[in-house]
Each structure stands twice: as structure tokens, then as C-alpha cells.
PDB file of C-alpha atoms in Angstrom:
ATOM      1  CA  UNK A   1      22.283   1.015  15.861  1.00 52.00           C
ATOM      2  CA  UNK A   2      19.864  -1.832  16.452  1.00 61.00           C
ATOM      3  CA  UNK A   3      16.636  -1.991  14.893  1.00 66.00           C
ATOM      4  CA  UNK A   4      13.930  -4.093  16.610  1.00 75.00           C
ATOM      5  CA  UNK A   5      13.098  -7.397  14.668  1.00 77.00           C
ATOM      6  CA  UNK A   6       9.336  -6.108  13.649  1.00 80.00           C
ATOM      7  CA  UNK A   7      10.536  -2.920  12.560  1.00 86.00           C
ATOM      8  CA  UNK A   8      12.527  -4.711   9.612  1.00 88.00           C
ATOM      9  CA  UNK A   9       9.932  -5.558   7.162  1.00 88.00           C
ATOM     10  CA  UNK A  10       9.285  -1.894   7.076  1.00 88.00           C
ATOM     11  CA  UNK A  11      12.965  -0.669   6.468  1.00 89.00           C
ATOM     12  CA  UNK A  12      13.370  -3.975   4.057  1.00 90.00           C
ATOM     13  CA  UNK A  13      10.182  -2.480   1.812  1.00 91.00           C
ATOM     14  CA  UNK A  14       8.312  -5.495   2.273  1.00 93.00           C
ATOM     15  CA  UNK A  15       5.016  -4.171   4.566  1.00 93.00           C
ATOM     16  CA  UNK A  16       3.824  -3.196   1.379  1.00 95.00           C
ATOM     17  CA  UNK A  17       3.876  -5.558  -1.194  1.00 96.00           C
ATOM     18  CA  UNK A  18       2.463  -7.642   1.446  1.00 96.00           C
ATOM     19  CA  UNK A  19      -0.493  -5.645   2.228  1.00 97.00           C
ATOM     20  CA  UNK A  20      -0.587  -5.051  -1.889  1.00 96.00           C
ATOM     21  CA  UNK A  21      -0.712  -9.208  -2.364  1.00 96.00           C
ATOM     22  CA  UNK A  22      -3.534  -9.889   0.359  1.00 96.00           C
ATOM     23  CA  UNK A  23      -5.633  -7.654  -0.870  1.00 96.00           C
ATOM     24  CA  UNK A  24      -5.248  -8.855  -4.723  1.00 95.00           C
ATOM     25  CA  UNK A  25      -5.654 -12.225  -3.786  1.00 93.00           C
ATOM     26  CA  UNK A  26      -8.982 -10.924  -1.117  1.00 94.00           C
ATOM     27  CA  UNK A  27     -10.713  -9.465  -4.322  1.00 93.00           C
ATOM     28  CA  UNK A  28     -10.009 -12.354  -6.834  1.00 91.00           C
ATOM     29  CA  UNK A  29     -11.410 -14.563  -4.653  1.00 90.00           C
ATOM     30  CA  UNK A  30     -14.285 -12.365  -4.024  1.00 89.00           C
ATOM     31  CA  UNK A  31     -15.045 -11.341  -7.676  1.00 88.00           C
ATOM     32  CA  UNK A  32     -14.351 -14.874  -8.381  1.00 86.00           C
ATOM     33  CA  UNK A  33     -11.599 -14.697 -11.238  1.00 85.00           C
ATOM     34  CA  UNK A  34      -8.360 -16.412 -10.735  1.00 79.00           C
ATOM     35  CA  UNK A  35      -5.594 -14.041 -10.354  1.00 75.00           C
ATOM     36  CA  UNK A  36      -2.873 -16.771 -10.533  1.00 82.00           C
ATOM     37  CA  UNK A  37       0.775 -17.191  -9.037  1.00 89.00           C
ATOM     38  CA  UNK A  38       2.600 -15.247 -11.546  1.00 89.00           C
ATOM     39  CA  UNK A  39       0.418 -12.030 -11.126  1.00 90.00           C
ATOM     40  CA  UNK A  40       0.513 -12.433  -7.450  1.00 93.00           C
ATOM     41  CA  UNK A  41       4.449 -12.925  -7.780  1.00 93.00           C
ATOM     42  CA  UNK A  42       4.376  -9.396 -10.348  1.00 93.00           C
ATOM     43  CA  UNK A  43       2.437  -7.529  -7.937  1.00 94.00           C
ATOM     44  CA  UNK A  44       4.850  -8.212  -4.803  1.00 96.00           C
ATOM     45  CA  UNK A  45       8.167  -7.426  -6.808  1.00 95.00           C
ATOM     46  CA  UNK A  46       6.559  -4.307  -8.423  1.00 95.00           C
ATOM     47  CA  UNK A  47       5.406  -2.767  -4.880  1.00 96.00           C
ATOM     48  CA  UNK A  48       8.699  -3.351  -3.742  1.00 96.00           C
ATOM     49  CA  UNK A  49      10.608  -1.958  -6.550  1.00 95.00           C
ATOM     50  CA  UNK A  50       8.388   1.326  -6.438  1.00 94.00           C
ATOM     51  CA  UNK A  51       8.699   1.892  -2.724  1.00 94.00           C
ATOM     52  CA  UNK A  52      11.965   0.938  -2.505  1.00 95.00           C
ATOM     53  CA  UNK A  53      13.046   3.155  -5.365  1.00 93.00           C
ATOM     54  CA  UNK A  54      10.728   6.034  -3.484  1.00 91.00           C
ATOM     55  CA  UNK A  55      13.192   5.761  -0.928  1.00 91.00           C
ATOM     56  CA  UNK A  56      16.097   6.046  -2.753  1.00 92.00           C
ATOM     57  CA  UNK A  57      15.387   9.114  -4.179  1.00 90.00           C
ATOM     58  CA  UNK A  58      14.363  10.360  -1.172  1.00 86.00           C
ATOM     59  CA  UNK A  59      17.836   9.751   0.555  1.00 88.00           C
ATOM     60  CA  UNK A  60      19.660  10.571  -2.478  1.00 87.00           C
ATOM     61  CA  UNK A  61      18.601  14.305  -2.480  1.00 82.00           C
ATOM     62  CA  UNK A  62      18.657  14.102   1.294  1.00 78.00           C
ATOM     63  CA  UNK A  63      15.153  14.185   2.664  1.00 73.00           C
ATOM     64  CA  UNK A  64      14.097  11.433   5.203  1.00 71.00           C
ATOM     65  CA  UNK A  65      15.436  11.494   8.595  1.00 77.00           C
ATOM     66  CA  UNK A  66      13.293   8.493   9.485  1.00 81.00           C
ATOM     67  CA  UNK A  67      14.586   5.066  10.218  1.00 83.00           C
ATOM     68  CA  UNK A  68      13.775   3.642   6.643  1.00 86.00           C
ATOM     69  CA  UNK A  69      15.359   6.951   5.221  1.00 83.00           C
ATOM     70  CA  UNK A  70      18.113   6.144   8.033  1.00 87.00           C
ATOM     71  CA  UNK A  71      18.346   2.514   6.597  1.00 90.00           C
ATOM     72  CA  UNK A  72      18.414   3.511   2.869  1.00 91.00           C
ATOM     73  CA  UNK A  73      21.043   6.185   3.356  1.00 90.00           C
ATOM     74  CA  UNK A  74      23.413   3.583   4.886  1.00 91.00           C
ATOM     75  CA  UNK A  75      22.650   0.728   2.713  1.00 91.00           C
ATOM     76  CA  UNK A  76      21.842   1.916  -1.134  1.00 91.00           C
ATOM     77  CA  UNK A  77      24.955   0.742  -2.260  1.00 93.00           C
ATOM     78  CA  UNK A  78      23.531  -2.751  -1.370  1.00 95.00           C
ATOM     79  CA  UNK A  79      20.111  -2.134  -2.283  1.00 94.00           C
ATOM     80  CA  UNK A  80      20.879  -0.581  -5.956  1.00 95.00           C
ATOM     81  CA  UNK A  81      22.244  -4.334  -7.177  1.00 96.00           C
ATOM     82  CA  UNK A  82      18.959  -5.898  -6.190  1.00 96.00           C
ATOM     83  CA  UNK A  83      16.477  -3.539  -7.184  1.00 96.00           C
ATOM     84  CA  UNK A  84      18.242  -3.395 -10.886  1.00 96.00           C
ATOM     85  CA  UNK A  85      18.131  -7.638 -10.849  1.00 96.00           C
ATOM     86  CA  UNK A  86      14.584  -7.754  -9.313  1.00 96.00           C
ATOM     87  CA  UNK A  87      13.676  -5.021 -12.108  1.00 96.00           C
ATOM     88  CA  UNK A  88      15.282  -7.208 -15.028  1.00 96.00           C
ATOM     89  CA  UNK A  89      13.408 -10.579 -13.400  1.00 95.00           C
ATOM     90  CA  UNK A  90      10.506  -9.144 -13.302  1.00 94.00           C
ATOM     91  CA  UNK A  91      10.174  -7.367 -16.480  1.00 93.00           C
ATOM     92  CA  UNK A  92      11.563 -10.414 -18.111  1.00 94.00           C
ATOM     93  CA  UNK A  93       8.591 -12.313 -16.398  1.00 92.00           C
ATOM     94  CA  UNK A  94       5.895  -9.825 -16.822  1.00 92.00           C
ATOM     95  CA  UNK A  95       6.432 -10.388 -20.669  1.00 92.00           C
ATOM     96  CA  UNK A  96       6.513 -13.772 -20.679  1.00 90.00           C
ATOM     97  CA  UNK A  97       3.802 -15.209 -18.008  1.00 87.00           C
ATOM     98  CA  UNK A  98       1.417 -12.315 -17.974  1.00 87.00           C
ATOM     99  CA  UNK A  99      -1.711 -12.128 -20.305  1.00 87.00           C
ATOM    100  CA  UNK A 100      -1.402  -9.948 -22.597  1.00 88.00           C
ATOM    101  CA  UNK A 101      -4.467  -7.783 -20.995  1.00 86.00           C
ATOM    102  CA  UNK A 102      -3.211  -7.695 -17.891  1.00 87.00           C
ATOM    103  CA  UNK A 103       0.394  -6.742 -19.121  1.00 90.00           C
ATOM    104  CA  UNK A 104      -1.197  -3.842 -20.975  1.00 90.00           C
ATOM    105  CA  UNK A 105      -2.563  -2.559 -17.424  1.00 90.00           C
ATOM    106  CA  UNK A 106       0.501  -3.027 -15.298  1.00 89.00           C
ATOM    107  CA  UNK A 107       2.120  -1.008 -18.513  1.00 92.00           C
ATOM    108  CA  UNK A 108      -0.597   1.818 -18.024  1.00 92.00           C
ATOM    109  CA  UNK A 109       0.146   1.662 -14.386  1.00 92.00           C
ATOM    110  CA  UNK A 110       3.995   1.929 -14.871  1.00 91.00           C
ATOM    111  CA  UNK A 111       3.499   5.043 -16.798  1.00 92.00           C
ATOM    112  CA  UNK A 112       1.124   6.372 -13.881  1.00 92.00           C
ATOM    113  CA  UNK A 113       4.015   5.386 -11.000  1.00 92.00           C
ATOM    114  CA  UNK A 114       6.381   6.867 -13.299  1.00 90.00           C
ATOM    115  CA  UNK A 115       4.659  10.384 -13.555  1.00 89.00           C
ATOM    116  CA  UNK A 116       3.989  10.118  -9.602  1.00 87.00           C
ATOM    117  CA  UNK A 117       7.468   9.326  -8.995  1.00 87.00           C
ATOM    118  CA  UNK A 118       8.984  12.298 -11.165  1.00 86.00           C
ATOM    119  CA  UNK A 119       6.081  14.799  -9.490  1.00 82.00           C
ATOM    120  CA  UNK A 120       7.607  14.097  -5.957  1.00 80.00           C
ATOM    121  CA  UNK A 121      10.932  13.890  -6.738  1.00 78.00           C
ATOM    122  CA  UNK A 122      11.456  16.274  -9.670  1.00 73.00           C
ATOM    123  CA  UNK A 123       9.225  18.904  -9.611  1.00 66.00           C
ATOM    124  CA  UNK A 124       8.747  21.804  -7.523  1.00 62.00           C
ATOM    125  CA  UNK A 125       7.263  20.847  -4.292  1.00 61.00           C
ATOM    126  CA  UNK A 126       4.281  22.230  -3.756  1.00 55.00           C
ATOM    127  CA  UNK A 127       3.272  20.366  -7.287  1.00 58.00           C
ATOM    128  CA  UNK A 128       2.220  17.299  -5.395  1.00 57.00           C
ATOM    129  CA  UNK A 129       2.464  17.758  -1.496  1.00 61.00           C
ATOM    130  CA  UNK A 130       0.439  16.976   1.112  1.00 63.00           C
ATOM    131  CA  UNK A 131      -3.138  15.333   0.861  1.00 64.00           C
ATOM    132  CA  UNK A 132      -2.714  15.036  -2.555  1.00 75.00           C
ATOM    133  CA  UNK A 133       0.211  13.390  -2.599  1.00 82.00           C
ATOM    134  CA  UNK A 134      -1.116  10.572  -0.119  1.00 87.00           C
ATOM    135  CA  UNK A 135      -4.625  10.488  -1.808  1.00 90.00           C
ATOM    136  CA  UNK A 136      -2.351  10.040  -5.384  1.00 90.00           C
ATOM    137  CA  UNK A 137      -0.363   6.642  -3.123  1.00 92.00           C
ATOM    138  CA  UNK A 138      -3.214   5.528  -1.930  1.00 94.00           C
ATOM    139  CA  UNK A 139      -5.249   5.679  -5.811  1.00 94.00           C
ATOM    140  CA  UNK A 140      -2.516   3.868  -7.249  1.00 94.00           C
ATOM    141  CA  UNK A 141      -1.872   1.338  -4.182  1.00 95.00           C
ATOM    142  CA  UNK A 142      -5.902   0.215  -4.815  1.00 95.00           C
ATOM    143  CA  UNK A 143      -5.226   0.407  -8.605  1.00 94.00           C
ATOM    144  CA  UNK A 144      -2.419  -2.110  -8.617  1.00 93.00           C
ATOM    145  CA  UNK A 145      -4.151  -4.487  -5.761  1.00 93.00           C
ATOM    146  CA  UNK A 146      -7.170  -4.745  -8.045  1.00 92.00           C
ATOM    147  CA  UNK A 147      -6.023  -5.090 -11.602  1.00 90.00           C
ATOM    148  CA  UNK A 148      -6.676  -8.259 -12.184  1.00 87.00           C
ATOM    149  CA  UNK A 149     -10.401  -7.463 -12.007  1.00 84.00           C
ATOM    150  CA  UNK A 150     -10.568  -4.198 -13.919  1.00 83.00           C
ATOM    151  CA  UNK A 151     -12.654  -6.065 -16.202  1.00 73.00           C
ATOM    152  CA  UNK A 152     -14.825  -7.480 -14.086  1.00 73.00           C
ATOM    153  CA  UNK A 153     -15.835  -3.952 -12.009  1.00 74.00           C
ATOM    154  CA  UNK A 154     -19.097  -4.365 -13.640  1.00 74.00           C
ATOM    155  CA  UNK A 155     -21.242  -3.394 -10.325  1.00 84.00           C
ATOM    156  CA  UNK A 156     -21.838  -1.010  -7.885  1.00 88.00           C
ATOM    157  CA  UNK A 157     -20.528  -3.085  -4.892  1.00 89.00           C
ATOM    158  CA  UNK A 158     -17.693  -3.751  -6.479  1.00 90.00           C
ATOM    159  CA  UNK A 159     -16.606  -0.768  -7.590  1.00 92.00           C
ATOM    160  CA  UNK A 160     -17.152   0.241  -3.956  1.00 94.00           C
ATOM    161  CA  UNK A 161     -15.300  -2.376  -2.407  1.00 94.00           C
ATOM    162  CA  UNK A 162     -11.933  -0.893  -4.537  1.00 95.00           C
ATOM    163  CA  UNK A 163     -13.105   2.641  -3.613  1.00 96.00           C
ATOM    164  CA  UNK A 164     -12.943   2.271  -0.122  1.00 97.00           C
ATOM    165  CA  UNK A 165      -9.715   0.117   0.214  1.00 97.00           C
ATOM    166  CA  UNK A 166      -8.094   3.128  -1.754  1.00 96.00           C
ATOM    167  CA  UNK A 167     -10.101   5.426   1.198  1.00 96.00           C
ATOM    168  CA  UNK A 168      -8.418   2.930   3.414  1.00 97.00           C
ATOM    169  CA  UNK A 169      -4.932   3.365   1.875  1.00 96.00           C
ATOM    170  CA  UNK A 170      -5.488   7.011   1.746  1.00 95.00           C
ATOM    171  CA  UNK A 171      -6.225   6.925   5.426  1.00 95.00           C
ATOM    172  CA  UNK A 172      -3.107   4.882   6.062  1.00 95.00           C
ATOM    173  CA  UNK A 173      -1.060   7.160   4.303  1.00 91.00           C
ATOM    174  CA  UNK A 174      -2.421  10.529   5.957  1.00 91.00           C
ATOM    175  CA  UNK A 175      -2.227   8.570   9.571  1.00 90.00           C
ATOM    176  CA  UNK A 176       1.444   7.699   9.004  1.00 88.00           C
ATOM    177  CA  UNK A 177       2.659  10.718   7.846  1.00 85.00           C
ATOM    178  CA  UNK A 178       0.548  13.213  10.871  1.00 86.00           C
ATOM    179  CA  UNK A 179       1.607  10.423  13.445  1.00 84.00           C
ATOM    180  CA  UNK A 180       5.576  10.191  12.653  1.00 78.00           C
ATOM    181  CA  UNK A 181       5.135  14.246  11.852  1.00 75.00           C
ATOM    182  CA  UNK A 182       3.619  15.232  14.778  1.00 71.00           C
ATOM    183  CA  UNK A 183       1.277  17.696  13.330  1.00 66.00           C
ATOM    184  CA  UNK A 184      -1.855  17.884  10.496  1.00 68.00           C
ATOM    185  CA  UNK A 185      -5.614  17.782  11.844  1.00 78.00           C
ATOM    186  CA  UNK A 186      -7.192  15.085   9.542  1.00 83.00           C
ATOM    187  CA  UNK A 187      -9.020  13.011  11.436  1.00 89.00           C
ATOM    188  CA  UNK A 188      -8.084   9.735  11.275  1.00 90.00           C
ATOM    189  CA  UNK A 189     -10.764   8.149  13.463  1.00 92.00           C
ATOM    190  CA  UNK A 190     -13.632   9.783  11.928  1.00 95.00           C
ATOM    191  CA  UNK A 191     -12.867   8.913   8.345  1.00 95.00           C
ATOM    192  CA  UNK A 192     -12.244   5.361   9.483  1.00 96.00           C
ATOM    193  CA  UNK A 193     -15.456   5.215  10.769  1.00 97.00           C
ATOM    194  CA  UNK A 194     -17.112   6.319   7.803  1.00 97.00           C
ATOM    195  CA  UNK A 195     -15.338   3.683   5.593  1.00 97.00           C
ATOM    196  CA  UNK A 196     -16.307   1.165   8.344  1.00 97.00           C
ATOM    197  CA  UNK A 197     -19.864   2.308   8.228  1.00 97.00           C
ATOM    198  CA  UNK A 198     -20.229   2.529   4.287  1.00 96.00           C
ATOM    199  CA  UNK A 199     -18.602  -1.161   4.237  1.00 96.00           C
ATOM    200  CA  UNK A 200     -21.550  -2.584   6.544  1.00 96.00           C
ATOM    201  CA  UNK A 201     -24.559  -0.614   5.091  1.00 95.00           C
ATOM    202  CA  UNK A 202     -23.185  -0.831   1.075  1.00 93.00           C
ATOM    203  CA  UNK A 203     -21.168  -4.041   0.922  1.00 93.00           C
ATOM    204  CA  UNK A 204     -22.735  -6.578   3.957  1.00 91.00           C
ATOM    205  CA  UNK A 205     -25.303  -8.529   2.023  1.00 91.00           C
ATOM    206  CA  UNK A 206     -23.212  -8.112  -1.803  1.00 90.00           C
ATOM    207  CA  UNK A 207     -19.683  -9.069  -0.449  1.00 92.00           C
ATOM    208  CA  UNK A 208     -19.605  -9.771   2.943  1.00 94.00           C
ATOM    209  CA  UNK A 209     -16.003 -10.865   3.603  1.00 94.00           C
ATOM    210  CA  UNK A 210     -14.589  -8.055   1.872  1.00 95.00           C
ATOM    211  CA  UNK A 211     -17.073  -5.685   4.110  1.00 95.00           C
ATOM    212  CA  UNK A 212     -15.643  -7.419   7.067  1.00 95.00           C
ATOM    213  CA  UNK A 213     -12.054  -6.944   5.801  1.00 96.00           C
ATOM    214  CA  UNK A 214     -12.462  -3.291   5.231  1.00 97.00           C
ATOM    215  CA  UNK A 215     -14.564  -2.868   8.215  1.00 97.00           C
ATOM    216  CA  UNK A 216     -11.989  -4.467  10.356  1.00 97.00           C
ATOM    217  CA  UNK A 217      -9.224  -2.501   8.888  1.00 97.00           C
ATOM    218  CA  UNK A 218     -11.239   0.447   9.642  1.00 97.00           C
ATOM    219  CA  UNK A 219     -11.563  -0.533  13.487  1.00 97.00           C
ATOM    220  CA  UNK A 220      -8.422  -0.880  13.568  1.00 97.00           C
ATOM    221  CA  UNK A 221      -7.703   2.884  12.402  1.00 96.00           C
ATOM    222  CA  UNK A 222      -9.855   4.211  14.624  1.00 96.00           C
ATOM    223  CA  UNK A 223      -7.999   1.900  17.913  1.00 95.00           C
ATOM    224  CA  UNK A 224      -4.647   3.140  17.193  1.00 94.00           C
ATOM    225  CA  UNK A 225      -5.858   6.755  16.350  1.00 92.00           C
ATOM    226  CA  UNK A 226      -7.307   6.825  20.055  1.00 91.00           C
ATOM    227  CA  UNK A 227      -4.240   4.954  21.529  1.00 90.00           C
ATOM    228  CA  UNK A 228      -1.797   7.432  19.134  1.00 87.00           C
ATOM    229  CA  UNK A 229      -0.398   9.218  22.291  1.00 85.00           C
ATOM    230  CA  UNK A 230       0.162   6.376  23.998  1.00 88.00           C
ATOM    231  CA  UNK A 231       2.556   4.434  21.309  1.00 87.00           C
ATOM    232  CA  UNK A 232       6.044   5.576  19.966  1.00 85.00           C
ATOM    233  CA  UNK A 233       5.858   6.702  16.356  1.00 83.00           C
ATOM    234  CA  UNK A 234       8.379   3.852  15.277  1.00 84.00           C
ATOM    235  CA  UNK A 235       5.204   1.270  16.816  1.00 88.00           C
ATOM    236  CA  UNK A 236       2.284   3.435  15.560  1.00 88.00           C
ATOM    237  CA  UNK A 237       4.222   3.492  12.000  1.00 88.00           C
ATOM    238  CA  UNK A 238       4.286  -0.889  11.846  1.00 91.00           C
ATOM    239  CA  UNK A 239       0.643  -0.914  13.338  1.00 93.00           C
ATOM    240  CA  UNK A 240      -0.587   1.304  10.615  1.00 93.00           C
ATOM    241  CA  UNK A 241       0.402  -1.196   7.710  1.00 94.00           C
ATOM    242  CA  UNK A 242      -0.796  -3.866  10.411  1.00 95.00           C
ATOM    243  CA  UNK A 243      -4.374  -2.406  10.438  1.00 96.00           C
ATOM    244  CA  UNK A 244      -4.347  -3.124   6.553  1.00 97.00           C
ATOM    245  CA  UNK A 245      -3.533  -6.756   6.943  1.00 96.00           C
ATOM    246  CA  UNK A 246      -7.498  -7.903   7.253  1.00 96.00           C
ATOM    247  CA  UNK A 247      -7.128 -10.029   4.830  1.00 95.00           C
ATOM    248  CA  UNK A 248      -5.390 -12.566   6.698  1.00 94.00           C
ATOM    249  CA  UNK A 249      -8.688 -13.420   8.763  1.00 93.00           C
ATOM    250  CA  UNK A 250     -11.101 -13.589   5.812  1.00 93.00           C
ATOM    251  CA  UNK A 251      -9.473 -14.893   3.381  1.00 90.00           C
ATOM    252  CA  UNK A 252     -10.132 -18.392   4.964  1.00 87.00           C
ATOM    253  CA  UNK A 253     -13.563 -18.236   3.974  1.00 84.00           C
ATOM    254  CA  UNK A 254     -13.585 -16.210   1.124  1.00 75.00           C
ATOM    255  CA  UNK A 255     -14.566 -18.337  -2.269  1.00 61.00           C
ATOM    256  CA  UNK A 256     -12.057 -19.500  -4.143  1.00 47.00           C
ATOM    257  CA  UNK A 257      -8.318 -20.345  -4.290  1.00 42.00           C
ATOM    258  CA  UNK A 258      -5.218 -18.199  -6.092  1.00 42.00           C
TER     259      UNK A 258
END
């Protein structure tokens, strides 16, 4: 079967580390510490190895009946290979580029995936289901965008700023999986708004171009949430990742370089 062309970064796993790597490289530049190449480089290949690996499992004790599951199902044999040699780079690279602080978080932050990972997929399922499973995704999605500045959360706004891009991932998350689901009542369009408004009263005159990345993002939410019966689940599932790609505008004028 034919996929179309935009749908492919989302079967491929790569929507994610995208998003993950825009948003690392938003806040550096906003909290003015240089994240560098190699931990933008980490952060890609880890996103990818974790949702691509969430996938796996998924199809290997047959849940998913969605195109990625679809895509994974046919192609695992393929995909095994490269995640093991993406793994071995990586780790290899992690240990011998990264700072020893900031290898000591992505450690802590393995340990956290890995406990996630065997929740889902290992225990019962009503251990980690539902809202707290996305609000869990969306914790550690904000945890690994901003950990080169763990350090440097010394603020209010900033510490703000990371809590509602993790709202925003959380919001993603819940979106995605009521939209392709067809049922849940959380309401995607009023919690966007409320991250939207708490960026523009709590971040506008602190960190501006991260309030208008988040406040964008949040627009966004609340446009395809009102538009949601009007655009196929396979569209409304790309456009929800899409919504998180603010970034792209601000970083332009945000204040320093990677």
C-alpha cells in the first residue's frame, strides 16, 4: 500500500526527534548556554531509538493497528539492524563527546525511559494507561528537550517555560491519541488556550520568543481541535507534531547560535 510522502517522517520515527531538537536548541538559545552539536546530535538519535523501540514492542505483542504500527509490523526485520547500530553509535558517542554532567543526566533519563518503557509494555495494563501514560511521554519528552539547562532552571520563568512545553507535549499526546481513537472528552482546545494564555501573561516580558513559540503552538492546538471533524485522522495525526514545530519561526531571532 502507498503511503503519502508527508506521512513518512511519522512511520520513519523522525517527527519526534525533530520536534525534541528544535525545542533544545529554542531553550539554549534562550537561557543562553551553548548546547553544542554533539548534544543536539545525542538528543535526535536517542528520541528516535526510544520511539522507535516503543513501536516495536508494540507490534511485537500485537497492539497497533495504525499505519506506523502497520509500517513496523512489516518492516522490523529492517528496522532491528539500525536501531542496534544507531544504539552502539550513540552510546559510543555519548561517552566520549558528552560532558560528563550532562552524560550523568541523559544516564538518569535512560533509567526513567527504561522504567516507562517496561510499565507499558510489561506490566499489567491498567498500571500506566491513559492520561497518565501521555502526561508520563509528555514529562519525559520536556525532560530530554531541556537537559542541557537543568542547571541553569534557576528562575521562575524558566522553569515555566519547560512546564508548559511538557503541558504542550501532554496536550499533543492526549489530542493524538482521542483524535486517531475516536473517543475521550479532554478538551484539547481549552487546555491549549490556557497554555497560550499563561505563556503571554507569565513569560511575554521574561522570554518573549519562547512565549511566542509556545503560544503559537498553542494556537495551533486549538485550530486543528476546531477543524478535527473536518480532517482524516492520518492528516490530524502529522498536524499534531506540526503544531509543535514553533520553533522554526523564532528561532531566527532568538539569541544565540548552537
Amino acid at each position: 500500500m502507498r503511503r503519502s510522502f508527508w506521512l513518512w517522517p511519522n512511520l520513519l520515527s523522525l517527527d519526534a526527534p525533530l520536534v525534541a531538537v528544535l525545542w533544545q536548541i529554542l531553550f539554549a538559545r534562550c537561557f543562553g548556554i551553548p548546547a553544542g552539536i554533539a548534544a543536539a546530535a545525542l538528543l535526535v538519535a536517542a528520541v528516535w531509538l526510544i520511539y522507535s523501540a516503543d513501536r516495536m514492542l508494540d507490534v511485537w505483542r500485537g497492539a497497533g493497528k495504525l499505519p506506523r504500527h502497520q509500517f513496523y509490523r512489516r518492516h522490523w526485520r529492517v528496522v532491528l539492524p539500525v536501531w542496534g547500530g544507531v544504539f552502539a553509535a550513540a552510546a559510543c558517542f555519548s561517552w566520549l563527546a558528552l560532558p560528563p554532567l550532562l552524560f550523568e543526566r541523559g544516564l538518569l533519563l535512560l533509567c526513567m525511559v527504561g522504567a516507562y518503557l517496561m510499565a507499558v509494555h510489561a506490566a499489567p495494563k491498567q498500571v500506566l494507561s491513559g492520561w497518565r501514560k501521555e502526561a508520563l511521554v509528555a514529562i519525559l519528552f520536556a525532560l530530554g528537550a531541556s537537559a542541557v539547562a537543568w542547571s541553569d532552571l534557576l528562575n521562575f520563568p524558566e522553569l515555566l517555560a519547560v512546564f508548559l512545553f511538557s503541558c504542550l507535549c501532554w496536550i499533543n499526546c492526549t489530542a493524538i491519541e482521542q483524535w486517531e481513537n475516536g473517543g475521550g472528552r479532554f478538551p484539547v482546545g481549552i487546555a491549549a488556550a490556557c497554555v497560550g494564555l499563561a505563556a503571554v501573561l507569565l513569560l511575554r516580558r521574561h522570554l518573549p520568543v519562547l512565549c511566542g513559540a509556545e503560544l503559537a503552538s498553542a494556537l495551533a492546538f486549538m485550530l486543528l481541535d476546531s477543524r478535527r471533524l473536518r480532517i482524516s485522522p492520518d492528516v490530524l495525526r502529522v498536524l499534531a507534531d506540526a503544531a509543535l514545530l514553533s520553533p522554526i519561526f523564532v528561532l531566527p531571532i532568538a539569541g544565540m547560535r548552537i
